[in-house]
C-alpha positions as YAML, in Angstrom:
chain: A
units: angstrom
residues:
- id: 1
  name: UNK
  ca: [-14.83, 26.69, -15.58]
- id: 2
  name: UNK
  ca: [-16.67, 28.88, -13.10]
- id: 3
  name: UNK
  ca: [-16.98, 28.52, -9.36]
- id: 4
  name: UNK
  ca: [-18.50, 30.42, -6.45]
- id: 5
  name: UNK
  ca: [-16.73, 30.98, -3.14]
- id: 6
  name: UNK
  ca: [-17.99, 32.34, 0.18]
- id: 7
  name: UNK
  ca: [-15.67, 33.68, 2.86]
- id: 8
  name: UNK
  ca: [-16.91, 33.92, 6.46]
- id: 9
  name: UNK
  ca: [-16.22, 37.04, 8.54]
- id: 10
  name: UNK
  ca: [-12.61, 37.37, 9.71]
- id: 11
  name: UNK
  ca: [-11.60, 34.42, 7.53]
- id: 12
  name: UNK
  ca: [-8.11, 35.81, 7.07]
- id: 13
  name: UNK
  ca: [-7.36, 35.35, 10.77]
- id: 14
  name: UNK
  ca: [-9.24, 32.05, 11.08]
- id: 15
  name: UNK
  ca: [-8.52, 28.43, 10.24]
- id: 16
  name: UNK
  ca: [-9.37, 28.90, 6.54]
- id: 17
  name: UNK
  ca: [-10.92, 25.44, 6.30]
- id: 18
  name: UNK
  ca: [-12.97, 24.84, 3.16]
- id: 19
  name: UNK
  ca: [-16.09, 22.82, 2.44]
- id: 20
  name: UNK
  ca: [-16.47, 21.91, -1.24]
- id: 21
  name: UNK
  ca: [-20.06, 21.48, -2.45]
- id: 22
  name: UNK
  ca: [-20.75, 19.43, -5.58]
- id: 23
  name: UNK
  ca: [-24.11, 20.10, -7.22]
- id: 24
  name: UNK
  ca: [-26.34, 17.78, -9.21]
- id: 25
  name: UNK
  ca: [-27.62, 17.30, -12.73]
- id: 26
  name: UNK
  ca: [-28.52, 20.48, -14.69]
- id: 27
  name: UNK
  ca: [-27.06, 22.73, -11.96]
- id: 28
  name: UNK
  ca: [-24.36, 25.39, -12.14]
- id: 29
  name: UNK
  ca: [-22.12, 26.84, -9.45]
- id: 30
  name: UNK
  ca: [-24.99, 29.14, -8.46]
- id: 31
  name: UNK
  ca: [-27.71, 26.69, -7.37]
- id: 32
  name: UNK
  ca: [-26.22, 25.94, -3.98]
- id: 33
  name: UNK
  ca: [-25.22, 29.48, -3.09]
- id: 34
  name: UNK
  ca: [-28.65, 30.86, -4.03]
- id: 35
  name: UNK
  ca: [-30.95, 28.13, -2.71]
- id: 36
  name: UNK
  ca: [-29.38, 26.20, 0.17]
- id: 37
  name: UNK
  ca: [-29.01, 29.00, 2.73]
- id: 38
  name: UNK
  ca: [-25.65, 27.61, 3.82]
- id: 39
  name: UNK
  ca: [-23.77, 30.89, 4.15]
- id: 40
  name: UNK
  ca: [-25.15, 31.82, 7.57]
- id: 41
  name: UNK
  ca: [-24.10, 28.45, 8.99]
- id: 42
  name: UNK
  ca: [-20.68, 28.73, 7.37]
- id: 43
  name: UNK
  ca: [-20.29, 32.21, 8.87]
- id: 44
  name: UNK
  ca: [-21.12, 30.85, 12.32]
- id: 45
  name: UNK
  ca: [-18.62, 28.01, 11.94]
- id: 46
  name: UNK
  ca: [-15.88, 29.97, 10.16]
- id: 47
  name: UNK
  ca: [-15.97, 27.77, 7.05]
- id: 48
  name: UNK
  ca: [-15.14, 28.78, 3.50]
- id: 49
  name: UNK
  ca: [-17.68, 27.39, 1.00]
- id: 50
  name: UNK
  ca: [-16.54, 26.46, -2.50]
- id: 51
  name: UNK
  ca: [-19.11, 25.55, -5.17]
- id: 52
  name: UNK
  ca: [-17.67, 24.49, -8.54]
- id: 53
  name: UNK
  ca: [-19.77, 24.12, -11.66]
- id: 54
  name: UNK
  ca: [-21.06, 20.69, -12.67]
- id: 55
  name: UNK
  ca: [-19.26, 20.55, -16.02]
- id: 56
  name: UNK
  ca: [-17.09, 22.55, -18.38]
- id: 57
  name: UNK
  ca: [-18.94, 25.03, -20.59]
- id: 58
  name: UNK
  ca: [-18.24, 27.31, -23.50]
- id: 59
  name: UNK
  ca: [-17.18, 27.17, -27.17]
- id: 60
  name: UNK
  ca: [-15.75, 23.85, -28.24]
- id: 61
  name: UNK
  ca: [-17.05, 21.91, -25.23]
- id: 62
  name: UNK
  ca: [-18.80, 18.69, -26.22]
- id: 63
  name: UNK
  ca: [-22.48, 18.39, -25.38]
- id: 64
  name: UNK
  ca: [-25.49, 16.16, -25.91]
- id: 65
  name: UNK
  ca: [-28.01, 18.78, -26.94]
- id: 66
  name: UNK
  ca: [-30.97, 16.42, -26.73]
- id: 67
  name: UNK
  ca: [-30.07, 15.15, -23.24]
- id: 68
  name: UNK
  ca: [-30.24, 16.81, -19.82]
- id: 69
  name: UNK
  ca: [-28.41, 13.95, -18.07]
- id: 70
  name: UNK
  ca: [-25.29, 13.96, -20.27]
- id: 71
  name: UNK
  ca: [-22.87, 16.65, -21.38]
- id: 72
  name: UNK
  ca: [-23.05, 20.24, -20.15]
- id: 73
  name: UNK
  ca: [-24.45, 20.34, -16.63]
- id: 74
  name: UNK
  ca: [-23.85, 16.61, -16.19]
- id: 75
  name: UNK
  ca: [-20.13, 15.98, -15.79]
- id: 76
  name: UNK
  ca: [-20.66, 13.22, -13.17]
- id: 77
  name: UNK
  ca: [-17.33, 14.10, -11.53]
- id: 78
  name: UNK
  ca: [-15.34, 11.59, -13.57]
- id: 79
  name: UNK
  ca: [-12.27, 11.98, -15.76]
- id: 80
  name: UNK
  ca: [-13.68, 11.02, -19.17]
- id: 81
  name: UNK
  ca: [-11.51, 8.74, -21.29]
- id: 82
  name: UNK
  ca: [-13.73, 8.49, -24.37]
- id: 83
  name: UNK
  ca: [-13.85, 11.08, -27.14]
- id: 84
  name: UNK
  ca: [-15.19, 13.71, -27.51]
- id: 85
  name: UNK
  ca: [-15.69, 14.00, -23.74]
- id: 86
  name: UNK
  ca: [-12.07, 13.31, -22.81]
- id: 87
  name: UNK
  ca: [-10.95, 16.69, -24.18]
- id: 88
  name: UNK
  ca: [-12.64, 18.76, -21.46]
- id: 89
  name: UNK
  ca: [-14.64, 16.52, -19.12]
- id: 90
  name: UNK
  ca: [-12.09, 15.89, -16.37]
- id: 91
  name: UNK
  ca: [-14.24, 16.89, -13.44]
- id: 92
  name: UNK
  ca: [-12.71, 14.46, -10.95]
- id: 93
  name: UNK
  ca: [-9.23, 15.92, -11.41]
- id: 94
  name: UNK
  ca: [-10.65, 19.45, -11.42]
- id: 95
  name: UNK
  ca: [-12.47, 18.96, -8.10]
- id: 96
  name: UNK
  ca: [-9.76, 17.00, -6.29]
- id: 97
  name: UNK
  ca: [-6.64, 18.67, -7.65]
- id: 98
  name: UNK
  ca: [-6.82, 21.66, -9.98]
- id: 99
  name: UNK
  ca: [-9.35, 23.85, -8.15]
- id: 100
  name: UNK
  ca: [-8.15, 23.12, -4.58]
- id: 101
  name: UNK
  ca: [-4.52, 23.83, -5.52]
- id: 102
  name: UNK
  ca: [-5.58, 27.12, -7.10]
- id: 103
  name: UNK
  ca: [-7.48, 28.17, -3.96]
- id: 104
  name: UNK
  ca: [-4.81, 26.95, -1.58]
- id: 105
  name: UNK
  ca: [-2.23, 29.07, -3.37]
- id: 106
  name: UNK
  ca: [-4.48, 32.11, -3.75]
- id: 107
  name: UNK
  ca: [-6.07, 32.23, -0.29]
- id: 108
  name: UNK
  ca: [-3.84, 30.23, 2.02]
- id: 109
  name: UNK
  ca: [-6.35, 27.43, 2.48]
- id: 110
  name: UNK
  ca: [-4.56, 24.53, 4.21]
- id: 111
  name: UNK
  ca: [-3.50, 21.79, 1.80]
- id: 112
  name: UNK
  ca: [-4.62, 18.25, 2.44]
- id: 113
  name: UNK
  ca: [-7.47, 19.15, 4.80]
- id: 114
  name: UNK
  ca: [-10.82, 19.57, 3.11]
- id: 115
  name: UNK
  ca: [-14.45, 18.62, 3.51]
- id: 116
  name: UNK
  ca: [-16.73, 17.62, 0.66]
- id: 117
  name: UNK
  ca: [-20.49, 17.39, 0.29]
- id: 118
  name: UNK
  ca: [-23.00, 17.26, -2.53]
- id: 119
  name: UNK
  ca: [-26.47, 16.52, -3.81]
- id: 120
  name: UNK
  ca: [-27.65, 13.78, -6.17]
- id: 121
  name: UNK
  ca: [-24.99, 13.53, -8.92]
- id: 122
  name: UNK
  ca: [-22.87, 15.76, -6.68]
- id: 123
  name: UNK
  ca: [-23.54, 13.48, -3.72]
- id: 124
  name: UNK
  ca: [-22.11, 10.66, -5.84]
- id: 125
  name: UNK
  ca: [-19.12, 12.88, -6.56]
- id: 126
  name: UNK
  ca: [-18.59, 13.75, -2.91]
- id: 127
  name: UNK
  ca: [-18.65, 10.12, -1.81]
- id: 128
  name: UNK
  ca: [-16.27, 9.10, -4.59]
- id: 129
  name: UNK
  ca: [-13.81, 11.93, -3.87]
- id: 130
  name: UNK
  ca: [-13.72, 11.01, -0.19]
- id: 131
  name: UNK
  ca: [-13.50, 7.26, -0.74]
- id: 132
  name: UNK
  ca: [-10.62, 7.62, -3.19]
- id: 133
  name: UNK
  ca: [-8.78, 10.24, -1.10]
- id: 134
  name: UNK
  ca: [-9.35, 9.52, 2.60]
- id: 135
  name: UNK
  ca: [-6.14, 11.31, 3.57]
- id: 136
  name: UNK
  ca: [-7.30, 14.56, 1.93]
- id: 137
  name: UNK
  ca: [-10.96, 14.77, 2.94]
- id: 138
  name: UNK
  ca: [-11.49, 15.00, 6.69]
- id: 139
  name: UNK
  ca: [-15.23, 14.56, 6.24]
- id: 140
  name: UNK
  ca: [-17.84, 13.82, 3.60]
- id: 141
  name: UNK
  ca: [-21.61, 14.08, 3.42]
- id: 142
  name: UNK
  ca: [-24.39, 13.94, 0.85]
- id: 143
  name: UNK
  ca: [-28.02, 14.69, 0.19]
- id: 144
  name: UNK
  ca: [-29.86, 12.06, -1.88]
- id: 145
  name: UNK
  ca: [-26.67, 10.76, -3.53]
- id: 146
  name: UNK
  ca: [-26.53, 8.43, -6.52]
- id: 147
  name: UNK
  ca: [-25.04, 5.65, -4.43]
- id: 148
  name: UNK
  ca: [-24.36, 2.95, -7.01]
- id: 149
  name: UNK
  ca: [-24.13, 4.62, -10.45]
- id: 150
  name: UNK
  ca: [-23.04, 1.47, -12.23]
- id: 151
  name: UNK
  ca: [-26.40, -0.04, -11.26]
- id: 152
  name: UNK
  ca: [-28.78, 2.81, -12.17]
- id: 153
  name: UNK
  ca: [-29.92, 4.31, -15.52]
- id: 154
  name: UNK
  ca: [-28.35, 7.75, -14.98]
- id: 155
  name: UNK
  ca: [-24.98, 6.34, -14.02]
- id: 156
  name: UNK
  ca: [-24.83, 3.58, -16.62]
- id: 157
  name: UNK
  ca: [-25.62, 6.00, -19.45]
- id: 158
  name: UNK
  ca: [-23.08, 8.57, -18.27]
- id: 159
  name: UNK
  ca: [-20.34, 6.03, -17.58]
- id: 160
  name: UNK
  ca: [-20.80, 4.36, -20.97]
- id: 161
  name: UNK
  ca: [-20.48, 7.74, -22.70]
- id: 162
  name: UNK
  ca: [-17.59, 9.10, -20.65]
- id: 163
  name: UNK
  ca: [-15.65, 5.92, -19.86]
- id: 164
  name: UNK
  ca: [-16.61, 3.41, -22.54]
- id: 165
  name: UNK
  ca: [-17.99, -0.10, -22.27]
- id: 166
  name: UNK
  ca: [-15.47, -1.56, -19.82]
- id: 167
  name: UNK
  ca: [-17.53, -1.93, -16.65]
- id: 168
  name: UNK
  ca: [-14.37, -2.37, -14.57]
- id: 169
  name: UNK
  ca: [-13.48, 1.23, -15.42]
- id: 170
  name: UNK
  ca: [-16.85, 2.35, -14.05]
- id: 171
  name: UNK
  ca: [-16.23, 0.83, -10.64]
- id: 172
  name: UNK
  ca: [-13.51, 3.37, -9.86]
- id: 173
  name: UNK
  ca: [-16.26, 5.99, -9.76]
- id: 174
  name: UNK
  ca: [-18.93, 3.93, -8.01]
- id: 175
  name: UNK
  ca: [-19.27, 4.96, -4.37]
- id: 176
  name: UNK
  ca: [-20.81, 1.69, -3.23]
- id: 177
  name: UNK
  ca: [-18.05, -0.36, -4.86]
- id: 178
  name: UNK
  ca: [-15.28, 1.86, -3.48]
- id: 179
  name: UNK
  ca: [-16.67, 1.93, 0.05]
- id: 180
  name: UNK
  ca: [-17.25, -1.82, 0.10]
- id: 181
  name: UNK
  ca: [-13.57, -2.36, -0.68]
- id: 182
  name: UNK
  ca: [-12.05, 0.21, 1.69]
- id: 183
  name: UNK
  ca: [-13.11, 1.79, 4.97]
- id: 184
  name: UNK
  ca: [-13.52, 5.57, 5.07]
- id: 185
  name: UNK
  ca: [-12.44, 6.22, 8.64]
- id: 186
  name: UNK
  ca: [-14.19, 9.57, 9.29]
- id: 187
  name: UNK
  ca: [-17.58, 8.07, 8.47]
- id: 188
  name: UNK
  ca: [-20.37, 9.51, 6.31]
- id: 189
  name: UNK
  ca: [-23.46, 11.64, 6.90]
- id: 190
  name: UNK
  ca: [-26.23, 11.11, 4.34]
- id: 191
  name: UNK
  ca: [-29.75, 12.56, 4.27]
- id: 192
  name: UNK
  ca: [-32.45, 11.05, 2.07]
- id: 193
  name: UNK
  ca: [-36.03, 12.17, 1.53]
- id: 194
  name: UNK
  ca: [-38.56, 9.34, 1.53]
- id: 195
  name: UNK
  ca: [-40.74, 11.10, -1.07]
- id: 196
  name: UNK
  ca: [-37.82, 11.52, -3.46]
- id: 197
  name: UNK
  ca: [-39.06, 10.65, -6.93]
- id: 198
  name: UNK
  ca: [-35.66, 9.17, -7.85]
- id: 199
  name: UNK
  ca: [-35.18, 7.06, -4.74]
- id: 200
  name: UNK
  ca: [-36.22, 3.65, -6.01]
- id: 201
  name: UNK
  ca: [-34.58, 3.54, -9.43]
- id: 202
  name: UNK
  ca: [-31.67, 6.02, -9.42]
- id: 203
  name: UNK
  ca: [-30.34, 6.66, -5.90]
- id: 204
  name: UNK
  ca: [-30.28, 3.14, -4.41]
- id: 205
  name: UNK
  ca: [-29.11, 3.89, -0.83]
- id: 206
  name: UNK
  ca: [-29.42, 0.22, 0.15]
- id: 207
  name: UNK
  ca: [-26.21, -0.45, -1.79]
- id: 208
  name: UNK
  ca: [-24.43, 2.26, 0.20]
- id: 209
  name: UNK
  ca: [-25.63, 0.70, 3.45]
- id: 210
  name: UNK
  ca: [-24.36, -2.71, 2.37]
- id: 211
  name: UNK
  ca: [-21.02, -1.28, 1.27]
- id: 212
  name: UNK
  ca: [-20.37, 0.60, 4.50]
- id: 213
  name: UNK
  ca: [-21.34, -2.44, 6.55]
- id: 214
  name: UNK
  ca: [-18.89, -4.56, 4.57]
- id: 215
  name: UNK
  ca: [-15.94, -2.20, 5.11]
- id: 216
  name: UNK
  ca: [-16.79, -0.98, 8.60]
- id: 217
  name: UNK
  ca: [-17.38, 2.60, 7.47]
- id: 218
  name: UNK
  ca: [-19.68, 4.37, 9.92]
- id: 219
  name: UNK
  ca: [-22.73, 5.54, 7.98]
- id: 220
  name: UNK
  ca: [-25.31, 7.91, 9.44]
- id: 221
  name: UNK
  ca: [-28.18, 7.60, 6.94]
- id: 222
  name: UNK
  ca: [-31.11, 9.77, 7.96]
- id: 223
  name: UNK
  ca: [-34.42, 9.18, 6.20]
- id: 224
  name: UNK
  ca: [-36.94, 12.02, 6.23]
- id: 225
  name: UNK
  ca: [-40.65, 11.47, 5.69]
- id: 226
  name: UNK
  ca: [-42.32, 13.95, 3.34]
- id: 227
  name: UNK
  ca: [-39.14, 15.33, 1.71]
- id: 228
  name: UNK
  ca: [-38.37, 15.11, -2.00]
- id: 229
  name: UNK
  ca: [-35.27, 15.72, -4.15]
- id: 230
  name: UNK
  ca: [-35.42, 19.51, -4.13]
- id: 231
  name: UNK
  ca: [-33.37, 22.29, -2.59]
- id: 232
  name: UNK
  ca: [-36.15, 22.77, -0.02]
- id: 233
  name: UNK
  ca: [-34.92, 19.45, 1.37]
- id: 234
  name: UNK
  ca: [-31.30, 20.61, 1.32]
- id: 235
  name: UNK
  ca: [-32.14, 23.95, 2.95]
- id: 236
  name: UNK
  ca: [-33.94, 22.14, 5.77]
- id: 237
  name: UNK
  ca: [-30.87, 20.19, 6.90]
- id: 238
  name: UNK
  ca: [-27.82, 21.99, 5.49]
- id: 239
  name: UNK
  ca: [-27.03, 23.47, 8.89]
- id: 240
  name: UNK
  ca: [-26.43, 19.97, 10.27]
- id: 241
  name: UNK
  ca: [-24.01, 19.23, 7.46]
- id: 242
  name: UNK
  ca: [-22.05, 22.46, 7.85]
- id: 243
  name: UNK
  ca: [-21.69, 21.85, 11.60]
- id: 244
  name: UNK
  ca: [-20.68, 18.24, 10.93]
- id: 245
  name: UNK
  ca: [-17.88, 19.32, 8.60]
- id: 246
  name: UNK
  ca: [-16.71, 22.18, 10.82]
- id: 247
  name: UNK
  ca: [-16.33, 19.81, 13.77]
- id: 248
  name: UNK
  ca: [-14.45, 17.25, 11.68]
- id: 249
  name: UNK
  ca: [-12.07, 19.85, 10.27]
- id: 250
  name: UNK
  ca: [-11.35, 21.28, 13.71]
- id: 251
  name: UNK
  ca: [-10.64, 17.79, 15.06]
- id: 252
  name: UNK
  ca: [-8.38, 17.04, 12.12]
- id: 253
  name: UNK
  ca: [-6.40, 20.25, 12.74]
- id: 254
  name: UNK
  ca: [-5.88, 19.32, 16.38]
- id: 255
  name: UNK
  ca: [-4.73, 15.81, 15.47]
- id: 256
  name: UNK
  ca: [-2.01, 16.84, 13.00]
...
């Protein structure tokens, strides 16, 4: 696994709070750090940025060579239980446990106080990580997330490959299902472009709205006319997300 990490000025004497960014299909750990323009906002707010890769890579790692939405670059942030994927594709555990523990030990990042955000497949991952671990993630946000993967073609194909045919197993990685069943107290910030080519058939934000209404999770869903699924969209509003997470992490530190 590879990951990118950005340290703000004077981070060693600061709060050392970290925002984890989960990227989308076909991405690596470099897409966000090269295209989003988030570093200047993180420097202003004193936030560490951590960008893991979207899947394992290298010799012996299973792949679907004829697919761009499965295998390398498309880990979907689940712990695969079906062979051959179960050998290496344990992205949920990597993002929520293995990588944070490594960074907490190496750099003194506070344990149990993180923020998480992501785009598309990574937006799905961010919402799932937060919904399943509300005591760990002080805040969560997403750009154009896959909100109900068990109901869309991308998610159904990936879940069937990684988790098998038991639909009940899929629901543990479905943000809409998780958030309908349990309130995420910090609330969620989500941005969605209205010209997104994947909006109608893959992203399905209406299910996220219904889920948050059912559980009482505060959802700030901002729709933007003229914006698509690209990193131009992310770069336009990433400053809002960084400030959102910085404020939540500061408030969490004061409350504990």
